mmCIF file of C-alpha atoms in Angstrom:
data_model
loop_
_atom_site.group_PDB
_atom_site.id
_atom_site.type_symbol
_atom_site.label_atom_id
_atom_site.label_comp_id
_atom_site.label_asym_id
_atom_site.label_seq_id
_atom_site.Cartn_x
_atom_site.Cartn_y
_atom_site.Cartn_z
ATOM 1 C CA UNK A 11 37.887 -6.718 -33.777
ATOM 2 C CA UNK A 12 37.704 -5.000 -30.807
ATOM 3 C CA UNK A 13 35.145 -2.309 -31.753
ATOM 4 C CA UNK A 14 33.064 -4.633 -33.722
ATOM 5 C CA UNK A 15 33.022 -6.650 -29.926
ATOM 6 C CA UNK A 16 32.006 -3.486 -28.446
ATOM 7 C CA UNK A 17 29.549 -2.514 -31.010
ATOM 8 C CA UNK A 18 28.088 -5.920 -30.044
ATOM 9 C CA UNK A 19 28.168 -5.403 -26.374
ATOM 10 C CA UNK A 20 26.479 -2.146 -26.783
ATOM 11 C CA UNK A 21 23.913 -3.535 -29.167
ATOM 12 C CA UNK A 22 22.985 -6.830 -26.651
ATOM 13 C CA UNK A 23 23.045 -4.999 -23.523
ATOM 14 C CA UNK A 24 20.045 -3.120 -23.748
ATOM 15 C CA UNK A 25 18.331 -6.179 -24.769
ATOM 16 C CA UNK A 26 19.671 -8.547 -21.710
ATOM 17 C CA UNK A 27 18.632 -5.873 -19.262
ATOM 18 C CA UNK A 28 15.125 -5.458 -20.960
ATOM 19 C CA UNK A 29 14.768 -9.385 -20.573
ATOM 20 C CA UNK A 30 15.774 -9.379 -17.283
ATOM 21 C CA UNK A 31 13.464 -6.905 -16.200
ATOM 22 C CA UNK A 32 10.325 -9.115 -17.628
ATOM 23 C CA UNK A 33 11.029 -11.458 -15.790
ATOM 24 C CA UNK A 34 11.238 -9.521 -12.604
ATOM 25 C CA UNK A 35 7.789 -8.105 -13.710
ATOM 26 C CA UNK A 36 6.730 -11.661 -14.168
ATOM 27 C CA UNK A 37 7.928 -12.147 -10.926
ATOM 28 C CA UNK A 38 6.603 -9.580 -9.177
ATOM 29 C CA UNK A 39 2.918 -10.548 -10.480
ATOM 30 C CA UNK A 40 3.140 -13.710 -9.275
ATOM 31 C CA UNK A 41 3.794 -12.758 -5.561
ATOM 32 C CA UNK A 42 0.984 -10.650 -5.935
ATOM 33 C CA UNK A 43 -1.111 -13.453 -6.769
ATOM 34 C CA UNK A 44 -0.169 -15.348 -4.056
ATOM 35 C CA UNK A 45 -1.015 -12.480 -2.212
ATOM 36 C CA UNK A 46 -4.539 -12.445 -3.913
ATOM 37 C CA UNK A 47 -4.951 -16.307 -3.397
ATOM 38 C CA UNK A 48 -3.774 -15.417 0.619
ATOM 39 C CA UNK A 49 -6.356 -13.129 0.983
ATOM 40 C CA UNK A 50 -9.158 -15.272 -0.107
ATOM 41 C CA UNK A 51 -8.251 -17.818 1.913
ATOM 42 C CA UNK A 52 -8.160 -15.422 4.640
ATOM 43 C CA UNK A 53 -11.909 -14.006 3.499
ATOM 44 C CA UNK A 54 -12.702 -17.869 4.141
ATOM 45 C CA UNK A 55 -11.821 -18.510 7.448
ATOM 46 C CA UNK A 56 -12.449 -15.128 8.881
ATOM 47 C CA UNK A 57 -15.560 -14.040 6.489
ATOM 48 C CA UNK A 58 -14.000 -11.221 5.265
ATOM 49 C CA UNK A 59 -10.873 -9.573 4.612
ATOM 50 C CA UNK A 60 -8.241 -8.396 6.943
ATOM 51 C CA UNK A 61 -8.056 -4.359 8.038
ATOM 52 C CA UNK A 62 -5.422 -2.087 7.020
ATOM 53 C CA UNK A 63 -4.665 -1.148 11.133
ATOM 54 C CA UNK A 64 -6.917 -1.199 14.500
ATOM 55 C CA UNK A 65 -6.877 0.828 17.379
ATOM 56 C CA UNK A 66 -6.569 4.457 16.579
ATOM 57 C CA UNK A 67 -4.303 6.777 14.788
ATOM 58 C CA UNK A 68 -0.848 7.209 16.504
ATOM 59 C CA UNK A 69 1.976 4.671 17.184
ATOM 60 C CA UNK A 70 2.799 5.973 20.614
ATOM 61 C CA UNK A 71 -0.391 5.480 22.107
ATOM 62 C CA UNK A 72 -1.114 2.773 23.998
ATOM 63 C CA UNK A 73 -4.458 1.107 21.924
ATOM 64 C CA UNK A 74 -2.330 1.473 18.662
ATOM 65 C CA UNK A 75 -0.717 -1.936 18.145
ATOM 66 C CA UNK A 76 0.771 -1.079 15.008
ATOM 67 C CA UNK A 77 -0.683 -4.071 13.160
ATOM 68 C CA UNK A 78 -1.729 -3.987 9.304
ATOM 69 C CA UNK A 79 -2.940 -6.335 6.838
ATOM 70 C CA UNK A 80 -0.011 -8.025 6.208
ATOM 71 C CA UNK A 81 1.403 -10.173 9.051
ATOM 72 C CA UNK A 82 -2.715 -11.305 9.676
ATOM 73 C CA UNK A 83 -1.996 -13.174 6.600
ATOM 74 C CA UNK A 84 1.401 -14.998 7.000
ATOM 75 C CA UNK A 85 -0.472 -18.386 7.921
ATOM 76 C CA UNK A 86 -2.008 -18.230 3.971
ATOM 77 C CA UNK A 87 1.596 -17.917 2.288
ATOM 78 C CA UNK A 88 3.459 -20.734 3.995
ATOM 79 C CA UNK A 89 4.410 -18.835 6.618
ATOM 80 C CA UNK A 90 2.830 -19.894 9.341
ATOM 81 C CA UNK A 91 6.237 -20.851 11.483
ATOM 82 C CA UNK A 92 6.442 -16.635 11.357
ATOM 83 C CA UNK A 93 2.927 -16.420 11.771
ATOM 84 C CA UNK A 94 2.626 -18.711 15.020
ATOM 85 C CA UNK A 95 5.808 -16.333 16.847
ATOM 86 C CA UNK A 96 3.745 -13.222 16.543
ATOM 87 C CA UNK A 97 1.814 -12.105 19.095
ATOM 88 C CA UNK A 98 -1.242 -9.792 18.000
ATOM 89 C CA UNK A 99 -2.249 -8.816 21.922
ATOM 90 C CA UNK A 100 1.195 -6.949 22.001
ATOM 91 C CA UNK A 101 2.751 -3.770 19.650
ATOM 92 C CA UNK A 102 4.239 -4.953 16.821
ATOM 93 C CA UNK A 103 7.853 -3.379 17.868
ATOM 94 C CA UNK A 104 8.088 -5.070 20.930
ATOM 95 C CA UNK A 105 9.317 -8.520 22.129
ATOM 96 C CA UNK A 106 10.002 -11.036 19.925
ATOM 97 C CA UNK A 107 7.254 -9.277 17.470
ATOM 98 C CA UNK A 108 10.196 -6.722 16.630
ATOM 99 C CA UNK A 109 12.584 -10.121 15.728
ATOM 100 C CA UNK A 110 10.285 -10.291 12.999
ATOM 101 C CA UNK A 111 9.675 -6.871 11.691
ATOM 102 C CA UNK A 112 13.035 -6.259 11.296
ATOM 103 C CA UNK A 113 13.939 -9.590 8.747
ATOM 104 C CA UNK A 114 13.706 -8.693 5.441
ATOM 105 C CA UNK A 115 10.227 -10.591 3.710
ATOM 106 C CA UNK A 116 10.818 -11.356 -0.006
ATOM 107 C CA UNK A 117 7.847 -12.803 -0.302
ATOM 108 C CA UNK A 118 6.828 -8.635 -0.474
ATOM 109 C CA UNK A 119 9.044 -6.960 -2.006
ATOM 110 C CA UNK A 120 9.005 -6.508 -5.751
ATOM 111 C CA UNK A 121 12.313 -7.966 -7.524
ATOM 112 C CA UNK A 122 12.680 -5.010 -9.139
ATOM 113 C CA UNK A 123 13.392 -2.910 -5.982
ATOM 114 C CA UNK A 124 17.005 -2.786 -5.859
ATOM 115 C CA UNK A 125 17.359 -0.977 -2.275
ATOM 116 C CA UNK A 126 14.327 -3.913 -0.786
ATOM 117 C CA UNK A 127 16.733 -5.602 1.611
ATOM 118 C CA UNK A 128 17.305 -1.950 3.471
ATOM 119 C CA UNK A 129 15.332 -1.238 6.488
ATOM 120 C CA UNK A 130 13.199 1.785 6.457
ATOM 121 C CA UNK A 131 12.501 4.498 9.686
ATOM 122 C CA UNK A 132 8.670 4.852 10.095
ATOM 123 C CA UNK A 133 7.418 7.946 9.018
ATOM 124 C CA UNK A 134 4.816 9.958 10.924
ATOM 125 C CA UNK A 135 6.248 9.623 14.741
ATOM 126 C CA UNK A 136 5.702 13.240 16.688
ATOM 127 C CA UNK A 137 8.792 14.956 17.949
ATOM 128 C CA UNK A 138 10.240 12.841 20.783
ATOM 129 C CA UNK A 139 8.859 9.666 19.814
ATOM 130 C CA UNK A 140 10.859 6.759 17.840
ATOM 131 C CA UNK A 141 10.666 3.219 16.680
ATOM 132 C CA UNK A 142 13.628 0.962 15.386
ATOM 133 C CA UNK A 143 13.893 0.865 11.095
ATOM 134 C CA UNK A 144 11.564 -2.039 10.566
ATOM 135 C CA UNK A 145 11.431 -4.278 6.796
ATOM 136 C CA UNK A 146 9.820 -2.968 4.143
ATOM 137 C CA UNK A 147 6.929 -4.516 1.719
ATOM 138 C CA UNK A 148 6.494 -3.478 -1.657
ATOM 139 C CA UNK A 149 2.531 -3.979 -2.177
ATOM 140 C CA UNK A 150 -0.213 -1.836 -0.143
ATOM 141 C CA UNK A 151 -4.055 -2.774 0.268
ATOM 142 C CA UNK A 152 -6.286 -0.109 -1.458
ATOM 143 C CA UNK A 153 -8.691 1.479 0.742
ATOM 144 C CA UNK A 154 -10.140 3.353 -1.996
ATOM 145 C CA UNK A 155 -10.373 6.207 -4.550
ATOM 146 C CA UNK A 156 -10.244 9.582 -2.614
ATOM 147 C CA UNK A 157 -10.223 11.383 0.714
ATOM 148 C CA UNK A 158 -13.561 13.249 1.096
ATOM 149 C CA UNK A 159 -13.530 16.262 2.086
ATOM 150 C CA UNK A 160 -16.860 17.518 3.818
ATOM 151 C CA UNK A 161 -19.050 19.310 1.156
ATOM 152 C CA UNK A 162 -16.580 19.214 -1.463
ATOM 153 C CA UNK A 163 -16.390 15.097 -2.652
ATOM 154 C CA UNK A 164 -13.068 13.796 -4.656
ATOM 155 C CA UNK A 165 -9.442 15.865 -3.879
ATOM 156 C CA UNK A 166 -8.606 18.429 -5.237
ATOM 157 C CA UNK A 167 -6.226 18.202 -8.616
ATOM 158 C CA UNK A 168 -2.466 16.939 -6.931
ATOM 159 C CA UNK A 169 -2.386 19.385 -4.223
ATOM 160 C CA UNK A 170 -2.359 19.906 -0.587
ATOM 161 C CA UNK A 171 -5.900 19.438 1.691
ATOM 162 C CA UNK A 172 -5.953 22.721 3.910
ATOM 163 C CA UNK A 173 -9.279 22.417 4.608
ATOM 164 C CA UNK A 174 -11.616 19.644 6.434
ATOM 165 C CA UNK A 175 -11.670 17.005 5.462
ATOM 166 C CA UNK A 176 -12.312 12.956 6.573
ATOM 167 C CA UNK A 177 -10.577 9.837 5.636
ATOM 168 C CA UNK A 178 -13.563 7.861 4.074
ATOM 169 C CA UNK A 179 -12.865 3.687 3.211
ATOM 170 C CA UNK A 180 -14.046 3.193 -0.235
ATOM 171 C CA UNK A 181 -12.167 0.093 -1.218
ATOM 172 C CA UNK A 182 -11.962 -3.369 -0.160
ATOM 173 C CA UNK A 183 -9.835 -3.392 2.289
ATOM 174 C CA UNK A 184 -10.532 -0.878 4.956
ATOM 175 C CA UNK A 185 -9.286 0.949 7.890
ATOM 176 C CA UNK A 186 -9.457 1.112 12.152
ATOM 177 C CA UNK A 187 -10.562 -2.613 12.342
ATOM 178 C CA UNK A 188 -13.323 -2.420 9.189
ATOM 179 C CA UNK A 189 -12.799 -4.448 6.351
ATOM 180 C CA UNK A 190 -15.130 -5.605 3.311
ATOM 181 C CA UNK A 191 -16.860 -8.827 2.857
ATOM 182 C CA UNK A 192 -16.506 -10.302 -0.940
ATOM 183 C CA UNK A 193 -20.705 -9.515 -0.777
ATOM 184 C CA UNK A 194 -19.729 -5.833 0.154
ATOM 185 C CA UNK A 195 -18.227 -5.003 -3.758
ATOM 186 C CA UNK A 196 -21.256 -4.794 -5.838
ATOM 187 C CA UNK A 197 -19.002 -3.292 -8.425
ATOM 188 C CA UNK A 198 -17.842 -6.671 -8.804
ATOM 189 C CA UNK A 199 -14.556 -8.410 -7.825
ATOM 190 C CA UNK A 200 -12.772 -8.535 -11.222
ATOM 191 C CA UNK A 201 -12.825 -4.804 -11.490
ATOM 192 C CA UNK A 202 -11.820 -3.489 -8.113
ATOM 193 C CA UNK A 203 -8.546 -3.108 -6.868
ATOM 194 C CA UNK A 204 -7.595 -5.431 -3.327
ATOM 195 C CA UNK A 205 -4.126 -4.691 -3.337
ATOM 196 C CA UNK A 206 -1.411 -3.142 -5.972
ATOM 197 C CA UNK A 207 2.201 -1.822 -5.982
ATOM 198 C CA UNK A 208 3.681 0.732 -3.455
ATOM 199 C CA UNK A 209 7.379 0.420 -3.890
ATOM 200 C CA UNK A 210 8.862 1.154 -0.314
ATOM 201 C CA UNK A 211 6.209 0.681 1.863
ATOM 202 C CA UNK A 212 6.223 0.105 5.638
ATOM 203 C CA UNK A 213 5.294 -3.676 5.937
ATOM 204 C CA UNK A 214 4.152 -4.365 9.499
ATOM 205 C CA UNK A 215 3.890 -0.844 11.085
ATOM 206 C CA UNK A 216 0.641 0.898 10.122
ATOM 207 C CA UNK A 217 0.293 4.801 10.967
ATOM 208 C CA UNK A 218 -1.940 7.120 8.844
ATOM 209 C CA UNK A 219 -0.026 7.874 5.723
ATOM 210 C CA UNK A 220 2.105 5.341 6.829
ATOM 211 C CA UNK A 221 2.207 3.458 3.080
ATOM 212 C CA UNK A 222 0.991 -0.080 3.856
ATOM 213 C CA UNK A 223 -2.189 1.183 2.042
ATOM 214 C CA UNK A 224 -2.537 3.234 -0.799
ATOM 215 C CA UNK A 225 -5.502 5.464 -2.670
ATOM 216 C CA UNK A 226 -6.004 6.015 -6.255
ATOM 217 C CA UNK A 227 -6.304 9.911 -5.700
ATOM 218 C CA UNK A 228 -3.083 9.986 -6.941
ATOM 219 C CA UNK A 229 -1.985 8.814 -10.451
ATOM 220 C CA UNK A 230 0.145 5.666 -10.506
ATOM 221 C CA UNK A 231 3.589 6.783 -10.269
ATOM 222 C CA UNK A 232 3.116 10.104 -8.521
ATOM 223 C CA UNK A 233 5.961 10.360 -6.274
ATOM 224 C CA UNK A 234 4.832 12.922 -4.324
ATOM 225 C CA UNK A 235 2.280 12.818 -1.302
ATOM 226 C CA UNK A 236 -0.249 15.198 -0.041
ATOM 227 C CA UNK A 237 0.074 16.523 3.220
ATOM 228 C CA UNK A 238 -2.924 16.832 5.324
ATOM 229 C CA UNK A 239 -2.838 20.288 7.167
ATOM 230 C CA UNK A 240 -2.957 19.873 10.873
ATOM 231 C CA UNK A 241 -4.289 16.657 11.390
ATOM 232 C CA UNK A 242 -5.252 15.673 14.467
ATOM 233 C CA UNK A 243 -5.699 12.306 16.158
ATOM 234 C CA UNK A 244 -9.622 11.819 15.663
ATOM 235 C CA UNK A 245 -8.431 11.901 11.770
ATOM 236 C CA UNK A 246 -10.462 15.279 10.900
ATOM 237 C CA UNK A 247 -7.859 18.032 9.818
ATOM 238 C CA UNK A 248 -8.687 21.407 10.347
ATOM 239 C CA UNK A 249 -7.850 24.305 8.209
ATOM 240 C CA UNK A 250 -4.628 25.714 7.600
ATOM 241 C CA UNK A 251 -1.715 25.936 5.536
ATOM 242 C CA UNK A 252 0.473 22.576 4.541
ATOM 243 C CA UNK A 253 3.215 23.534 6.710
ATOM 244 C CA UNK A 254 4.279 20.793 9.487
ATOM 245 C CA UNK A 255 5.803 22.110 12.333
ATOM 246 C CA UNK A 256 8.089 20.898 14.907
ATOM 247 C CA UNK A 257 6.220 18.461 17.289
ATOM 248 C CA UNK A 258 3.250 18.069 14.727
ATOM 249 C CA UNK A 259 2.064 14.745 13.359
ATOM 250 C CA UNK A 260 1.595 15.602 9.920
ATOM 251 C CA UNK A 261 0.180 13.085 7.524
ATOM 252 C CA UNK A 262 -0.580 12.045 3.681
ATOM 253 C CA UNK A 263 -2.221 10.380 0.801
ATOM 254 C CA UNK A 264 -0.348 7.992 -0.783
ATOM 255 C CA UNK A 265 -0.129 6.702 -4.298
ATOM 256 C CA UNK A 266 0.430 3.339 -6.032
ATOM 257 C CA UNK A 267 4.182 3.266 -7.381
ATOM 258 C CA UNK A 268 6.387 0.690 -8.705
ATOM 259 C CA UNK A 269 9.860 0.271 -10.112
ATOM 260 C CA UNK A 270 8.045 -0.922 -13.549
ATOM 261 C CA UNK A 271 8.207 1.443 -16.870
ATOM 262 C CA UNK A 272 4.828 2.724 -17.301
ATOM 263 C CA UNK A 273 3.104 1.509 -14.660
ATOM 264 C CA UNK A 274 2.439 -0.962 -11.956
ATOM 265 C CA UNK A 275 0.501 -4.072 -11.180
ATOM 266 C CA UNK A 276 -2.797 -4.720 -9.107
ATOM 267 C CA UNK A 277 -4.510 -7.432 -7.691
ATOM 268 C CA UNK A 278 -7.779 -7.711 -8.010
ATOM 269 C CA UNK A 279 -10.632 -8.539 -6.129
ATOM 270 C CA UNK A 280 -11.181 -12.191 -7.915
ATOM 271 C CA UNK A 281 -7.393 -12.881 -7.014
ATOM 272 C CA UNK A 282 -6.180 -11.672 -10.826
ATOM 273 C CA UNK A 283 -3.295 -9.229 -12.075
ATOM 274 C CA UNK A 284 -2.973 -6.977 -14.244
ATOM 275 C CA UNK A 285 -0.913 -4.439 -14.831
ATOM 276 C CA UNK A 286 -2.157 -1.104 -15.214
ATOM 277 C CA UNK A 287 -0.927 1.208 -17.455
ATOM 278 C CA UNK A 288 0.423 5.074 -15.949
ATOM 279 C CA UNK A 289 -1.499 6.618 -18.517
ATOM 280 C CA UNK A 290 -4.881 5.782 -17.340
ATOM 281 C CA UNK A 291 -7.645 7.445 -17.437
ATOM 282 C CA UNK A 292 -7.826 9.535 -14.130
ATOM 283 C CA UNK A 293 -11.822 8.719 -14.097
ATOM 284 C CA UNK A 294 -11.448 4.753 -14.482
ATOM 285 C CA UNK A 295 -8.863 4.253 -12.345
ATOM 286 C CA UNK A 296 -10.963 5.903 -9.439
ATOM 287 C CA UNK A 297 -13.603 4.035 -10.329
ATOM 288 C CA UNK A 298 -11.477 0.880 -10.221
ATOM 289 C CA UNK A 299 -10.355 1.307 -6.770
ATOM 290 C CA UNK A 300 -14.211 2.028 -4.756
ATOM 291 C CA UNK A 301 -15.985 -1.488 -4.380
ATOM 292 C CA UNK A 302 -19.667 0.267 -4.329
ATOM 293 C CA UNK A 303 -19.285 3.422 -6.536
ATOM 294 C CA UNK A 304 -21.967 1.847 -9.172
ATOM 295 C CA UNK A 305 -19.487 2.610 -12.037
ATOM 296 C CA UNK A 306 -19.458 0.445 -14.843
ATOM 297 C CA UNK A 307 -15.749 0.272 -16.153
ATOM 298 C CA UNK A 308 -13.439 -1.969 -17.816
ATOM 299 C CA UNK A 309 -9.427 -2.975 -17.044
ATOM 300 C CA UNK A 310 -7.643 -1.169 -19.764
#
């Protein structure tokens, strides 16, 4: 009797935890729509949608307030008790703006993250510079398809830039104050990516590579980053070898990840989900993530 009960433990197990994870994927695409439904009524008030950071490019200088996308729309997700005890004219780590950074968010964080309720240390400080661990959010804005690199177009195949190269905004949601207009994505809102998946990403403090946006240079799931050889503060890197030395600010391309077998999910431009398989096809899912790259494409 006993081994027949354990037979039939082993049997229903996998089964209960396949279940269980549905419904933390069906979980985890609804906060993303009420992510996609925040950010239209954002685009309604303000006229367009909100920027991924402003100021410039490092946390310890004084005109980088360390804002992103996601605390500019608290006030569209019933949280606008949170939203009214920020204070946007100060850094996000100071005050009782650091109070709030520090609680954990659910309403960001996929279910199926088990470590979500952990604070995270912000990446990308120079040597002798620090911030307190700050909450995390699970879901980063796309800003587009690729870093350019002067002369040279898309990234090279899942390596390290060592040469020049810019950080060009070809997605909806944009970087150092810019930001698209719904009018701005001729490609159409139902096949461009607004925001998708980025398990462990920094939720309120926004540094370059700093994960509260994402590109589709890499493919979904790629756990590693590129590292931008030495990149300097006007965001132009300069050749050189990958290599990060002591007292450097070195920086990276991040990918869309999630905790999901096989892939992850995506908001789109129109406010829908869907989630996209990690198999794509490398040339669709580019084109899925620039708002005005006059591809014609389909969601798989």
């Amino acid at each position: 009797v006993i081994t027949i009960i354990g037979v039939l433990i082993a049997l229903l197990l996998p089964a209960v935890q396949a279940a269980r994870e549905a419904a933390r994927r069906m979980q985890c695409s609804n906060k993303l729509k009420q992510i996609g439904l925040a950010l239209h009524n954002y685009h309604d008030v303000w006229e367009r949608l909100p920027p991924c950071d402003v100021g410039g490019m490092r946390a310890h200088q004084d005109f980088q307030s360390g804002w992103n996308w996601q605390p500019r729309i608290l006030d569209f997700i019933e949280q606008s008790a949170a939203f009214a005890q920020l204070d946007f004219k100060e850094k996000s780590w100071v005050g009782t703006n650091l109070v709030y950074i520090q609680t954990i968010h659910w309403e960001v964080l996929c279910p199926s993250n088990t470590l979500a309720d952990q604070l995270k240390e912000e990446e990308g400080f120079c040597a002798g510079n620090s911030m307190p661990p700050i909450s995390q959010s699970d879901y980063a804005a796309c800003v587009g398809d690729y870093i350019n690199m002067t002369g040279v177009g898309h990234t090279p195949a899942y390596g390290n830039i060592t040469g020049t190269a810019v950080f060009e905004t070809r997605g909806m949601i944009g970087r150092f104050g810019w930001s698209a207009r719904f009018e701005d994505v001729p490609d159409g809102l139902s096949t461009t990516f607004m925001v998708g998946e980025c398990i462990g990403a920094i939720s309120f403090f926004q540094n370059f590579g700093a994960e509260s946006f994402a590109t589709t240079a890499h493919p979904i799931n790629f756990m590693n980053e590129w590292l931008i050889a030495n990149h300097d503060a006007a965001c132009v890197c300069t050749a050189g070898t990958s290599t990060i030395t002591t007292g450097h600010c070195g920086d990276s391309s991040i990918g869309f990840r999630s905790m999901h077998s096989g892939g992850a999910h995506f908001c789109m431009g129109d406010g829908s989900v869907h989630f996209i398989n990690d198999n794509i096809d490398g040339a669709t899912y580019r084109a899925l993530a620039s708002r005005a790259g006059g591809e014609i494409v389909k969601i798989p």
